[in-house]
Each structure stands twice: as C-alpha cells, then as structure tokens.
Tab-separated table of C-alpha atoms in Angstrom:
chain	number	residue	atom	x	y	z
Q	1	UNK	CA	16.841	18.680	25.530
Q	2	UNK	CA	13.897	17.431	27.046
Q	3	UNK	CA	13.275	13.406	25.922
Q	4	UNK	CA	9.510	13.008	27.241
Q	5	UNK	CA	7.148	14.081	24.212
Q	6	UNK	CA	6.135	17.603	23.352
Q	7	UNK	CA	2.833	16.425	23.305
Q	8	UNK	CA	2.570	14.870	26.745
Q	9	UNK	CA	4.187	17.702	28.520
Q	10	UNK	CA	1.799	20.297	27.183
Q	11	UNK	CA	-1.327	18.602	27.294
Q	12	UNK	CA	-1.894	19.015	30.627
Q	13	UNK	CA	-2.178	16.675	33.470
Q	14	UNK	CA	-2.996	13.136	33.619
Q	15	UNK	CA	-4.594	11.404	36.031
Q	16	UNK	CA	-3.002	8.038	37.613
Q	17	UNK	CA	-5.352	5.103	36.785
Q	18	UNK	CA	-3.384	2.437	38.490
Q	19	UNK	CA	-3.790	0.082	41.259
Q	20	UNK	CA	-7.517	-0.070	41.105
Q	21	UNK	CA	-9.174	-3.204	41.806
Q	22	UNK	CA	-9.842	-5.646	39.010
Q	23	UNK	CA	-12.989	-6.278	37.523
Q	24	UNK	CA	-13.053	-10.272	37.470
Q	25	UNK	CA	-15.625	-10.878	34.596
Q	26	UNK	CA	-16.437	-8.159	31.996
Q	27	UNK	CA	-17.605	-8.485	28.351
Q	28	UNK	CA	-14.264	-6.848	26.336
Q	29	UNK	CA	-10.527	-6.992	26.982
Q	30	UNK	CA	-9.103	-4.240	24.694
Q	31	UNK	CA	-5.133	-4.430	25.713
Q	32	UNK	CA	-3.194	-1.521	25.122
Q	33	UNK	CA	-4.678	2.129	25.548
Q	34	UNK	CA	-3.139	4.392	22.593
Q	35	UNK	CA	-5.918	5.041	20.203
Q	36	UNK	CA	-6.730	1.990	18.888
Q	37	UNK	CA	-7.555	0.779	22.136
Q	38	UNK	CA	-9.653	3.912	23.471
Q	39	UNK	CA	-11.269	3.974	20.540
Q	40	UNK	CA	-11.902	0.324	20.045
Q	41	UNK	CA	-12.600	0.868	24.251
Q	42	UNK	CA	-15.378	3.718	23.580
Q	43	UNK	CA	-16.864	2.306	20.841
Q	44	UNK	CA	-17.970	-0.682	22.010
Q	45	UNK	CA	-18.715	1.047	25.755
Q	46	UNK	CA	-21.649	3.020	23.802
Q	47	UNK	CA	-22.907	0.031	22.455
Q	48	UNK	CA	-23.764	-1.422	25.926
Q	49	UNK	CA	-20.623	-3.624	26.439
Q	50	UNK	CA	-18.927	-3.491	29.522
Q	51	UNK	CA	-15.429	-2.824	28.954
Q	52	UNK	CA	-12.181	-3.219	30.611
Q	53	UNK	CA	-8.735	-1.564	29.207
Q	54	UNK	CA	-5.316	-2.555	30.369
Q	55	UNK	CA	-2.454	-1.127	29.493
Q	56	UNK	CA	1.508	-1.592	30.385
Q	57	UNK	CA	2.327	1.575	31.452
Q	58	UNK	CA	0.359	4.676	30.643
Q	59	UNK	CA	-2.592	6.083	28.090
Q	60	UNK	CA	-1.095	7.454	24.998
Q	61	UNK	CA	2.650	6.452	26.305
Q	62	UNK	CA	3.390	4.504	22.977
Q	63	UNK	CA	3.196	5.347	19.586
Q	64	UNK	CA	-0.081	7.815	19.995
Q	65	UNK	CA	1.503	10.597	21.790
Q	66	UNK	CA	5.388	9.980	20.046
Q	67	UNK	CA	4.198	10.877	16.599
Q	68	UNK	CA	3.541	13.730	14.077
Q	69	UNK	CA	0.223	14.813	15.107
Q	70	UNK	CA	-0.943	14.947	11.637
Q	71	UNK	CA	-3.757	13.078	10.307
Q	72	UNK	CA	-3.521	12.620	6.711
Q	73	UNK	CA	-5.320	10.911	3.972
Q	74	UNK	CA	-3.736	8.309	1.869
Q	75	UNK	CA	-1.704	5.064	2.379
Q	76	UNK	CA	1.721	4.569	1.795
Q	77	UNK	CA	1.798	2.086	-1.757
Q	78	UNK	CA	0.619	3.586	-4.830
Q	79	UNK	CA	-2.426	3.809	-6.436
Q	80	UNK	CA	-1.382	1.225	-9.649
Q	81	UNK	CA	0.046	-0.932	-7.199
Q	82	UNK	CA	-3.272	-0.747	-5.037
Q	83	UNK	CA	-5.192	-2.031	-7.629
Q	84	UNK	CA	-2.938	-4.352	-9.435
Q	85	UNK	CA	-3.219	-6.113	-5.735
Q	86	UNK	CA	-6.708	-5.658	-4.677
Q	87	UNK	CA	-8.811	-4.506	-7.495
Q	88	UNK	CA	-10.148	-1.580	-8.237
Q	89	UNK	CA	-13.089	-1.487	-6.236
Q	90	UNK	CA	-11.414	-2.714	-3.263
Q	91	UNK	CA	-8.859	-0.587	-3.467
Q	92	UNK	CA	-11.017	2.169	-3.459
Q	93	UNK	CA	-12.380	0.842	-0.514
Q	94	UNK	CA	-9.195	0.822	1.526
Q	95	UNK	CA	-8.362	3.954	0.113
Q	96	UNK	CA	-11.490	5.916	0.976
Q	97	UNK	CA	-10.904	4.050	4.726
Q	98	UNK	CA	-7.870	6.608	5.421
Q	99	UNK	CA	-10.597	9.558	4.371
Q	100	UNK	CA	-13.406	8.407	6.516
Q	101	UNK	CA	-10.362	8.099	9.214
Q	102	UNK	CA	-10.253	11.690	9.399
Q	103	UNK	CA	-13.667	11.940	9.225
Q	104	UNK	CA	-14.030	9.826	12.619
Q	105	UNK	CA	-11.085	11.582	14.447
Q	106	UNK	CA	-13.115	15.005	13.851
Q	107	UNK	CA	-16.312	13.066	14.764
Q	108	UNK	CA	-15.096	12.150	17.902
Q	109	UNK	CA	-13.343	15.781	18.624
Q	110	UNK	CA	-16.728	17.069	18.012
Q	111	UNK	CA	-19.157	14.598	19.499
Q	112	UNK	CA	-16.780	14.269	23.265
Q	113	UNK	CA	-15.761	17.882	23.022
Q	114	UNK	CA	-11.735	17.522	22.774
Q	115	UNK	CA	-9.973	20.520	22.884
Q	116	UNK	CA	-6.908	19.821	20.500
Q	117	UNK	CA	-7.017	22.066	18.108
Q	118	UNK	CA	-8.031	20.030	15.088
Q	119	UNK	CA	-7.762	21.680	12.047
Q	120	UNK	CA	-7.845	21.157	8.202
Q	121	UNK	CA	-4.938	22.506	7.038
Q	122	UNK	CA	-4.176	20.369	4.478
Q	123	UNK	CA	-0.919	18.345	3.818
Q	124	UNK	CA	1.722	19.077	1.345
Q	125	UNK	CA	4.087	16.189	-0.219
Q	126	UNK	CA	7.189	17.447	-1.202
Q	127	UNK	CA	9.375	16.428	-4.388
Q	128	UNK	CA	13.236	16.040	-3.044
Q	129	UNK	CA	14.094	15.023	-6.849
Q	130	UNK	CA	13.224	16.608	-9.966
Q	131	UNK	CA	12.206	13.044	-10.853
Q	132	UNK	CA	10.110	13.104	-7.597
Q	133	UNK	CA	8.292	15.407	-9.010
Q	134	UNK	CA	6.986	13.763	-12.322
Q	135	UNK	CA	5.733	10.943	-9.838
Q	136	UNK	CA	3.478	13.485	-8.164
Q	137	UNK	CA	2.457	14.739	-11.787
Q	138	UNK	CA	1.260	10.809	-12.178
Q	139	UNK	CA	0.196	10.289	-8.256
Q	140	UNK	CA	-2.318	13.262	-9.144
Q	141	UNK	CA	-3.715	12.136	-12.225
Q	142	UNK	CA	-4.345	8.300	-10.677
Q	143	UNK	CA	-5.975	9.852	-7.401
Q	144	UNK	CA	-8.598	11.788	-9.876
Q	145	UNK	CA	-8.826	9.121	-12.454
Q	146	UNK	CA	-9.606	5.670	-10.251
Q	147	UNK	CA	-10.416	7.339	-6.808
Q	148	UNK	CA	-12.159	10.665	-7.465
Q	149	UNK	CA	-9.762	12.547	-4.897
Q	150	UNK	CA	-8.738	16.124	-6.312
Q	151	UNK	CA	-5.299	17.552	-5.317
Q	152	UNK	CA	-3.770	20.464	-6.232
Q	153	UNK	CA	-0.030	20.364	-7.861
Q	154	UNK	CA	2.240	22.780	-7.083
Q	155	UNK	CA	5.182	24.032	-9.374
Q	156	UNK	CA	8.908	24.881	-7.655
Q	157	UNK	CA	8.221	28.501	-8.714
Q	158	UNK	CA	5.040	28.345	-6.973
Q	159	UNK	CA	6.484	26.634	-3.829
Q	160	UNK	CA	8.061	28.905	-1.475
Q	161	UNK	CA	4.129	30.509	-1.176
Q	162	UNK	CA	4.021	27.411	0.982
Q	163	UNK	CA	7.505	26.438	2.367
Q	164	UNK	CA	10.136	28.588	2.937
Q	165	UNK	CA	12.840	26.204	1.851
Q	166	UNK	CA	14.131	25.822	-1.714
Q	167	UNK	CA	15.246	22.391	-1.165
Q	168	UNK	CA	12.199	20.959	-2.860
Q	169	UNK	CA	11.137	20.875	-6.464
Q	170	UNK	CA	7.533	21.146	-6.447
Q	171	UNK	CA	4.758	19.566	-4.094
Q	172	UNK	CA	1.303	17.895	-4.341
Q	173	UNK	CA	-1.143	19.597	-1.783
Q	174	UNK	CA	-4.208	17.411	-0.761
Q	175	UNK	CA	-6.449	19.848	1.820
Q	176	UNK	CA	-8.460	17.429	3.866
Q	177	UNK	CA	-5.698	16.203	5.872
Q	178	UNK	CA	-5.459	17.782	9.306
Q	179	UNK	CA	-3.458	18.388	12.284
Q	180	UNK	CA	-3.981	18.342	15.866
Q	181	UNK	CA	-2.466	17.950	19.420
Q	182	UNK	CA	-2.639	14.061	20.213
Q	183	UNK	CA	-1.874	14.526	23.816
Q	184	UNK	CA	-4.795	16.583	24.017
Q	185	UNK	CA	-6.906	14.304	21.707
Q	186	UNK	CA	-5.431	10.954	23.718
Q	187	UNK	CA	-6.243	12.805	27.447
Q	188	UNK	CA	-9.695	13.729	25.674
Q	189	UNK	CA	-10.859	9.734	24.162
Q	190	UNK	CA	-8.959	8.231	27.901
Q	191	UNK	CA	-12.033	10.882	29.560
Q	192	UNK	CA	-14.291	10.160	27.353
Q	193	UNK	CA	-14.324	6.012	27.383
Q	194	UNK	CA	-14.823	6.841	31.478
Q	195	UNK	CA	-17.441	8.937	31.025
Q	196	UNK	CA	-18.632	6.063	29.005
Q	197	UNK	CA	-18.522	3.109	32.000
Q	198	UNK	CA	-14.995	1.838	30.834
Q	199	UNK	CA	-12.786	0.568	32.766
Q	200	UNK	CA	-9.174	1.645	32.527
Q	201	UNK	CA	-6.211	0.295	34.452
Q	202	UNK	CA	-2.936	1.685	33.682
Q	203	UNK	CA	0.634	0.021	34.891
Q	204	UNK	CA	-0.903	-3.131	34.435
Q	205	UNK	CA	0.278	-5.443	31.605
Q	206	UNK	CA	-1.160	-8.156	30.222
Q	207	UNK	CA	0.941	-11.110	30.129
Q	208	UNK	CA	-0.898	-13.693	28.448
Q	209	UNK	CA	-4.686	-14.619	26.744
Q	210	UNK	CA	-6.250	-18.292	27.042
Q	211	UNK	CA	-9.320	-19.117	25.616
Q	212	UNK	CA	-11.210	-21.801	28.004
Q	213	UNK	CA	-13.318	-25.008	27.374
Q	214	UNK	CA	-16.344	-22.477	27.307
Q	215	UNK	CA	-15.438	-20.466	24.970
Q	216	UNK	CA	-14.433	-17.524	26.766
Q	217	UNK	CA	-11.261	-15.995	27.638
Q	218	UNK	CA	-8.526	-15.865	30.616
Q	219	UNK	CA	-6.679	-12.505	30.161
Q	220	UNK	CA	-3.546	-12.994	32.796
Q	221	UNK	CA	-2.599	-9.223	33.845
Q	222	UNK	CA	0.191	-8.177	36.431
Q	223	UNK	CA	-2.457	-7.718	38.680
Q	224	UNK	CA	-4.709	-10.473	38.299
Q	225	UNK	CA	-6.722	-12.615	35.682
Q	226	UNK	CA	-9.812	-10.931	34.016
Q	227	UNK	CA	-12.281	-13.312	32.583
Q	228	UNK	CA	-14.011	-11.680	29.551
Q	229	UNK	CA	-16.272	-13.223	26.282
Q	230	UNK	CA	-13.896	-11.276	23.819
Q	231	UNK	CA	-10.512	-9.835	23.362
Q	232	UNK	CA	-9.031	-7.191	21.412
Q	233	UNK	CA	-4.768	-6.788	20.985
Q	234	UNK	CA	-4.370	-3.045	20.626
Q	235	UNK	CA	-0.716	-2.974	20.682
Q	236	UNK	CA	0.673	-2.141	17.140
Q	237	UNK	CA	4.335	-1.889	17.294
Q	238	UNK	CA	4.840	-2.088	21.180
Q	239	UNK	CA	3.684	-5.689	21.126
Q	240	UNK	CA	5.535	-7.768	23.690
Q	241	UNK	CA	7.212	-11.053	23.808
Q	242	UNK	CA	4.014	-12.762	25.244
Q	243	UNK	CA	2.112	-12.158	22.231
Q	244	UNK	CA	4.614	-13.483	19.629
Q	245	UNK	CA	1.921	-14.515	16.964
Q	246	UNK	CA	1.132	-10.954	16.787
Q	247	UNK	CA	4.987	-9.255	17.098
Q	248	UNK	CA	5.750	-11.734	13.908
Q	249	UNK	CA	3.122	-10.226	12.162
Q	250	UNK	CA	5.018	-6.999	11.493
Q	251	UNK	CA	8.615	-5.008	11.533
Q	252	UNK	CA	8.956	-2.696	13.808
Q	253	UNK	CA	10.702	0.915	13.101
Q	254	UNK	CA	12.269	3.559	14.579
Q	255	UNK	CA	11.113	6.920	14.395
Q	256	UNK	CA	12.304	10.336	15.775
Q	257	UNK	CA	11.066	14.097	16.376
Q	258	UNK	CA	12.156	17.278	17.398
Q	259	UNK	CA	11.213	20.015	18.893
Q	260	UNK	CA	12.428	23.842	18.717
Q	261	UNK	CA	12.295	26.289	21.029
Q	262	UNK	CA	8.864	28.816	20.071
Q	263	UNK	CA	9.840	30.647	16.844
Q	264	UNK	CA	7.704	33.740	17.350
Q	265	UNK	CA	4.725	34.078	14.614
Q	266	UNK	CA	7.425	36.263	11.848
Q	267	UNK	CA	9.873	33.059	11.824
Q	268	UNK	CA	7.133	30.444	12.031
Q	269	UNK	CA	5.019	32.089	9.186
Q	270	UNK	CA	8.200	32.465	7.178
Q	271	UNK	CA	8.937	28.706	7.178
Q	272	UNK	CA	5.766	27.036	6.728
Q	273	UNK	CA	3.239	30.368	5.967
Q	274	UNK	CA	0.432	28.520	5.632
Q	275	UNK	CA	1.227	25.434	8.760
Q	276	UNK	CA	0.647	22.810	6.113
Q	277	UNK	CA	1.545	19.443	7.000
Q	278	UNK	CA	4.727	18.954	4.938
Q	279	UNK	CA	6.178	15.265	4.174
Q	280	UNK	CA	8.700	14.699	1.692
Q	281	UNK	CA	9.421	12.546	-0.748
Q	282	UNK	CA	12.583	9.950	0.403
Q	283	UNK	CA	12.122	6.601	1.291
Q	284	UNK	CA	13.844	7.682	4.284
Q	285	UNK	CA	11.266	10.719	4.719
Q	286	UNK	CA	11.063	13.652	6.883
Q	287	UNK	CA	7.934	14.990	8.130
Q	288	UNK	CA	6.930	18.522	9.940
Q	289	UNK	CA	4.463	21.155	10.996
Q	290	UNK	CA	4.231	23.620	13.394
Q	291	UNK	CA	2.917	23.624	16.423
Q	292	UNK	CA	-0.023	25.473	18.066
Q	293	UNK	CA	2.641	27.183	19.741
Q	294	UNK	CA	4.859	28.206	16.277
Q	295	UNK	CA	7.495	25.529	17.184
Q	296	UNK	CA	8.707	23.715	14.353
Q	297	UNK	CA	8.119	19.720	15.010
Q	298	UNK	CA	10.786	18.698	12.672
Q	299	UNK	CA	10.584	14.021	12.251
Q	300	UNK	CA	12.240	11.330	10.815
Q	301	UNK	CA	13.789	7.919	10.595
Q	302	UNK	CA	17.167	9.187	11.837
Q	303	UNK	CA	18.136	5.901	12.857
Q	304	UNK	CA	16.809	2.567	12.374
Q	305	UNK	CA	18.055	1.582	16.015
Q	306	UNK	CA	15.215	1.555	19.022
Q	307	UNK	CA	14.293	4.296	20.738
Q	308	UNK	CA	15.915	4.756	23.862
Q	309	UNK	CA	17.501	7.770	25.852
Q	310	UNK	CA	20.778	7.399	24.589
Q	311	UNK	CA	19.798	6.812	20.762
Q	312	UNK	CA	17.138	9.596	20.925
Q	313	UNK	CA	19.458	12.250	21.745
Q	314	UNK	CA	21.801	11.085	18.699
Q	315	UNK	CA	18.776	10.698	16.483
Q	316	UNK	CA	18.419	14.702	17.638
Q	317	UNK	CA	21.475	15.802	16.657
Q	318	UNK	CA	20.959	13.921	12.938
Q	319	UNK	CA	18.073	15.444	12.835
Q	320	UNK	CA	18.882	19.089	13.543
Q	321	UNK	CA	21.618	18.992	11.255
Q	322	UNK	CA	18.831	17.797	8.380
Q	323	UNK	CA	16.462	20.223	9.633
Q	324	UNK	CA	19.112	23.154	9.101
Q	325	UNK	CA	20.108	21.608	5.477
Q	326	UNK	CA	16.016	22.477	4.735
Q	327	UNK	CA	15.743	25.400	7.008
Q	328	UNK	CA	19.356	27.416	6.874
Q	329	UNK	CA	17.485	30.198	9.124
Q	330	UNK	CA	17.031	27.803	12.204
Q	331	UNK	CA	20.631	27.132	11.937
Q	332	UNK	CA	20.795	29.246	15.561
Q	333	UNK	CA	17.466	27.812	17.222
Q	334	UNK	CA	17.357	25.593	20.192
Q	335	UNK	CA	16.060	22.075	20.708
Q	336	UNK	CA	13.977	21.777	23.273
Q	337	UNK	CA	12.575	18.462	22.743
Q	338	UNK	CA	13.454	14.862	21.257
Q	339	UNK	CA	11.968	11.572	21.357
Q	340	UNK	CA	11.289	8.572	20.043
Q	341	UNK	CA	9.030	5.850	19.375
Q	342	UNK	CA	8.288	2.700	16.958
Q	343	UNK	CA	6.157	2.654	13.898
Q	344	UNK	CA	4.443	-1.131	12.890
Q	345	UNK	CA	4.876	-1.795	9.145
Q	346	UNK	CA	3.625	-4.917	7.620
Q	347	UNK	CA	5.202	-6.069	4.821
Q	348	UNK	CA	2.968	-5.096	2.531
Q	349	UNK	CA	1.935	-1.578	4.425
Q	350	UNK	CA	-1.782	-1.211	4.629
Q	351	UNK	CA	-3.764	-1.828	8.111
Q	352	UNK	CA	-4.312	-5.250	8.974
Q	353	UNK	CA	-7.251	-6.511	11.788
Q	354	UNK	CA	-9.473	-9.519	12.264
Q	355	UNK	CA	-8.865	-12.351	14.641
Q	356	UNK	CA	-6.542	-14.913	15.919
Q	357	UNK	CA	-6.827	-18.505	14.991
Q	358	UNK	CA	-7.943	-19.010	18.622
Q	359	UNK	CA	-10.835	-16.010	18.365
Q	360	UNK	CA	-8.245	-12.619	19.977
Q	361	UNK	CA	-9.138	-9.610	17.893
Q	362	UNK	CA	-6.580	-7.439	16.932
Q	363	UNK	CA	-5.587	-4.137	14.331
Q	364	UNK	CA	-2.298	-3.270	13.549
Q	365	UNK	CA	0.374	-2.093	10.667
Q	366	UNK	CA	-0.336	1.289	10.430
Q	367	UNK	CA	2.709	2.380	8.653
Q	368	UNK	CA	2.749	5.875	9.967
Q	369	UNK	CA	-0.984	6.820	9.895
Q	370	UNK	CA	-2.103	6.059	12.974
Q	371	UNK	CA	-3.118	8.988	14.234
Q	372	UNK	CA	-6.606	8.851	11.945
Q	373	UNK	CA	-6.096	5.079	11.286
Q	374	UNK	CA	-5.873	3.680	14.857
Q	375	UNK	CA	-8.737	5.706	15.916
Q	376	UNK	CA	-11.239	4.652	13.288
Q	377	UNK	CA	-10.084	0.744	13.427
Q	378	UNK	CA	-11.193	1.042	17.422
Q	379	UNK	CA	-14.539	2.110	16.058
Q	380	UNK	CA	-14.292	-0.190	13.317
Q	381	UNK	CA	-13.626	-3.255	15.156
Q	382	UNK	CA	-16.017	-2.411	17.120
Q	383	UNK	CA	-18.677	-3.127	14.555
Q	384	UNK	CA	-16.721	-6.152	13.881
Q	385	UNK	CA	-17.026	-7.488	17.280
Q	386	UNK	CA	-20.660	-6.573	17.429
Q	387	UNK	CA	-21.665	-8.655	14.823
Q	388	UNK	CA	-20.886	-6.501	11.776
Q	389	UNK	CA	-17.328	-8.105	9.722
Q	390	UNK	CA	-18.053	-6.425	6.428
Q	391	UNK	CA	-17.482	-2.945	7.706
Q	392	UNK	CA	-13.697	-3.574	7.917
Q	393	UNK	CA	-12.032	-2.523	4.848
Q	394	UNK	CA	-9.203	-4.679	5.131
Q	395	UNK	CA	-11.506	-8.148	5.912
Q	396	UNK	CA	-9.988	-11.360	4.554
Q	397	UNK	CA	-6.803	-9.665	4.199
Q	398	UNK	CA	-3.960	-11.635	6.079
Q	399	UNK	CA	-0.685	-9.889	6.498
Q	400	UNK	CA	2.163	-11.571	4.681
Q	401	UNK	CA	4.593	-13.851	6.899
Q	402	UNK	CA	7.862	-12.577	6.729
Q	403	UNK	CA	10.676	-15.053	6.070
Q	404	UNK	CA	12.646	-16.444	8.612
Q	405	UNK	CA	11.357	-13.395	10.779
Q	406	UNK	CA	10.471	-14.024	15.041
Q	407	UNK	CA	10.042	-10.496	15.949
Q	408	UNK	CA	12.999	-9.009	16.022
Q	409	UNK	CA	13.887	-7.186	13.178
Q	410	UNK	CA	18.114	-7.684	13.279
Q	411	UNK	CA	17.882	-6.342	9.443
Q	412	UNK	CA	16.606	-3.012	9.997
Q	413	UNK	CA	20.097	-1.237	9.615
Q	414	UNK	CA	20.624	-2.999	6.692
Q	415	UNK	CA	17.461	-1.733	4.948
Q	416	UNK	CA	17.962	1.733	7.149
Q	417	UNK	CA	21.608	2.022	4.813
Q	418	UNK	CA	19.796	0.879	1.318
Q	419	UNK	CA	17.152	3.064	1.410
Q	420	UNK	CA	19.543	5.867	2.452
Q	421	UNK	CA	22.072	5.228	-0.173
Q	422	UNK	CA	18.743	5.154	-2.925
Q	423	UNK	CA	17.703	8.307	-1.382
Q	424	UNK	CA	21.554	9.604	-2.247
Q	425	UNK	CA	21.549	8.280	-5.738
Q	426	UNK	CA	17.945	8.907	-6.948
C-alpha cells in the first residue's frame, strides 16, 4: 500500500517553489498554503495586495489533499441546537455559510479554469440505527422548517437504488453537495494565486510573528524575516508549537482513508450507482465515494492516534475490515492506498476566524468541511482584512477555551473508546 495521498499522486506534477529569495516587505503574510491560505492568498492578490505565502513543507501537503474530496453542505451540530445557541437568524447565517461554500469552490473552478472534476452529485447521510433514522425524519423537517433547505428522505426499501449495502436503514439525500479531486483543485488555486502576483515559498516555515512599535509585523521564517502590515494563520490543525495561542484553540483528530485498486464501472456502479457522497451516521463515522477513476475512497476515524507511517497502515487494515462489513463484495479487492491526516475541531464545532489579541488573523475549526469551508474563509477573510468584518459569518464568535488543555490532546483515546462503545450500544 502506497501511504502518500491518492490525490497527490494523480494530480499530476507539482512544481518545487522553494529556495526562492525572500521578499523583505510585502503587504500580507498568509502562513500555511492548503486552501485556506491560497484562497485567503488569491483573494486578497486580486484586490491589489501584494502577497506573500509561506508554507512548512508543501501546497496542499496537510489536511487539503488528505481528505474526502467531498464538499458538502451543512455543519456538524444540529439545527435546534444551532439556534438554541445563536438564534435563529444567526444561525441561518452560519448555516447558509457552508452553502455559499460550495458556491465559491465552483466559483473559483469556473472563474481560474480547474480541471477537477467538480460535480453535484449530491450527498447521502446514512442511518446505521433504526433510531438513526427517526433523527433524519426530524433533521429533514428542521432544515425545511427554520432554514428553507429541501432534502429528500429515503426509506431502507428504497435504499439499495443508491448504495449497494444493506447495512443502513434509510438515508437523507441533500443534492447540492459535490465532489471533486482536491489535488487537482489545490495544484489549480497554488497556479492561480501566481498567476495572480503571489508570492509562494514552500519548505519554508514560519517560526514566529511580532508585531513592532509601528504597528506592523515581523514574520520570522526558516529563511529569513518578512516584514508585512498584516498577517493571516492558515494552519488549522497542523498548527505548530510556535503558535501555541492558536494550537490551544482547538483538538486535533485523526483521520484515515483508503484507497482500492480501480473497480471497473459494473462493480463501482453496483456499490454506489449513483457516486453519491455517502456519510454515515456514528459518532465515529465513515465516509466514501468513488473516485473519477471507480475506486472506492473508503474514510474514517480508525484511530484516534496521529497519523504517521506506522499508524496509517494499521488504521488501513481497521478500515478494510469495516469497509468489507458494508461492502461483503470487496472482501477480495486490493488496497492500493492509505493515509492520514488531522482534522481541527473546536469545542463547539463550527468555523472560527477573526484576530489575535495582538492584530494576527486567523480561520480555523473546520470539523471536517474544509474542503468548501477553508476555501470560502480565504475569500472571506479577505473581505475582512480589506476593511469589510461583517461579511464573516462567524464574527464575534470566540472559540471556547478548553479546560486544562495546552495543545496536546492526551484524551483523545479516551473519547476515541466512548464514542465507539455509544456507537456499539446505540
């Protein structure tokens, strides 16, 4: 099995953007180039700013080329709970965010020209309990009642027109969401934000942010110190230990994908016949598609340890014994690819951006929507830094402090065992 991502190795090459010479004084900082960053990066380029991007090691190398590829709408807390929080009207607000987010990532596919085979297939949330299932009947009735969003519920007689599986008891289908090839999309935004004037320098971290007596900031790099008027932390949940304010600001989890071997169209069409974007319904969740290629991208949290070589190629093995539990007719397939990656969660999972105490911008906490999330904070921010603070959806929100917490989340396979033992029992 092959541990680099399915989506870097097929989107084609990328080029090396290290070693170049720093720029000493620009206008923007954006650290870290997954989405967030390149998009945060490009929007702000086509407003007239001149714009530097560092990142650590190389574009898309974190989270936006180790996930899913889907983009979907929705967050990930109920719609009561939403508004017993927030309000209606602002919870509508957030809500509709995570539409428009799709909305931007197609914008942008358009507008630059990506080829990565965006498309609205629609996502389908499965029921793994019978009781599952009556939560979807209510989930449904809540998205039409306070948010106007129409879904379509699907019965477990009705479900294996969409999944060939009959592990599920019933599903609720929204159609907007949409899938595509992030290593395309992430070579696509890194070409585009040149194309733009920015500056990108990969294998170059940034170590540390001052703000001076003037006002402006000292970004200390590997390479050098950048002097710049603003700053923007793009770095989610591969944060460093020389931004600690931000690390504490969120948990960090693990989260693991595999990769078959191509199915051929009979096999592919037979397990997913209508390459949905399928999620189901455990707190410890699995999530899959199909690829362009009819593989079957089979996810999860298969451990709650951090990814590395060795715990990747475990996480693999849970996971193709899962997959086979779903999918009894892949019980002979080969893996060809597993990986893993980190997902930022704050405690009380929505997106959460604004600034520092000391002026550094930042967006983070996507919870497992990043994809369409990161990508429409970058252009969001963006607005923000221009002037513009009421476009952000999640303004004056703080994310909660976590007790007791300094960035390293030691609990994790504590909560990794509850939430598998409720998954068991529920």
């Amino acid at each position: 099995m092959k541990t680099i991502p399915y989506w870097i190795e097929t989107a084609g090459a990328f080029p090396d953007r290290s070693g170049k010479p720093l720029t000493e004084d620009t206008d923007l900082v954006v650290v870290g180039a997954g989405l967030t960053g390149l998009s945060t990066a490009l929007h702000s380029a086509r407003k007239g700013a001149r714009v530097t991007l560092v990142e650590k090691g190389q574009i898309g190398s974190g989270a936006s080329a180790r996930n899913g590829g889907m983009a979907n709408l929705g967050f990930t807390i109920g719609v009561r709970q939403a508004i017993r929080r927030y309000g209606l009207e602002r919870a509508r607000e957030i809500y509709n965010s995570y539409g428009e987010a799709v909305d931007t990532v197609e914008r942008l596919v358009n507008e630059e020209s990506i080829d990565c085979q965006f498309r609205r297939v629609g996502r389908l949330g499965l029921a793994s309990r019978p009781a599952h299932f009556e939560s979807k009947k209510a989930q449904q009735r809540d998205l039409a009642k306070y948010f106007g969003h129409e879904t379509t519920l699907i019965g477990r007689s009705e479900l294996r027109s969409e999944i060939g599986s009959d592990a599920y008891h019933g599903g609720l289908l929204d159609p907007f969401s949409a899938a595509l090839h992030v290593g395309r999309f992430v070579r696509g935004m890194a070409e585009a934000c040149e194309r733009t004037g920015v500056e990108i320098h990969e294998r170059n971290a940034a170590i540390g942010v001052r703000r001076t007596a003037t006002g402006r900031f000292e970004v200390q790099t590997e390479r050098g110190v950048i002097r710049a008027g603003q700053v923007m932390m793009a770095t989610d949940a591969y944060t460093d230990k020389n931004f600690p304010w931000l690390r504490r600001q969120q948990v960090c989890v693990g989260s693991f994908i595999i990769v078959t071997e191509p199915l051929g169209e009979e096999l592919a069409r037979d397990i997913i016949p209508k390459a949905r974007l399928l999620v189901d319904s455990n707190k410890v969740c699995h999530y899959f598609r199909l690829t362009p290629d009819n593989r079957l991208l089979f996810g999860g949290r298969a451990r709650f340890a951090p990814s590395d070589p060795t715990s990747d190629k475990k996480s693999g093995q849970v996971l193709f014994r899962e997959m086979c539990e779903i999918f009894p007719q892949l019980s002979r397939t080969k893996i060809e690819y597993v990986w893993g990656g980190s997902v930022g969660f704050a405690m009380d999972r929505i997106v959460h951006a604004g600034q520092s105490e000391d002026g550094v911008y930042y967006s983070m906490g996507y919870a497992g929507h990043g994809v369409q999330m990161a990508t429409h904070m970058g252009h969001v921010m963006a607005e923000v830094m221009d002037g513009h603070p009421e476009v952000s959806p999640v303004r004056d929100i703080a994310p909660p402090r976590i007790p007791l917490y300094n960035g390293t989340a030691w609990f994790l396979p504590f909560a990794g065992a509850y939430y598998k033992t409720l998954d068991r029992i529920r």
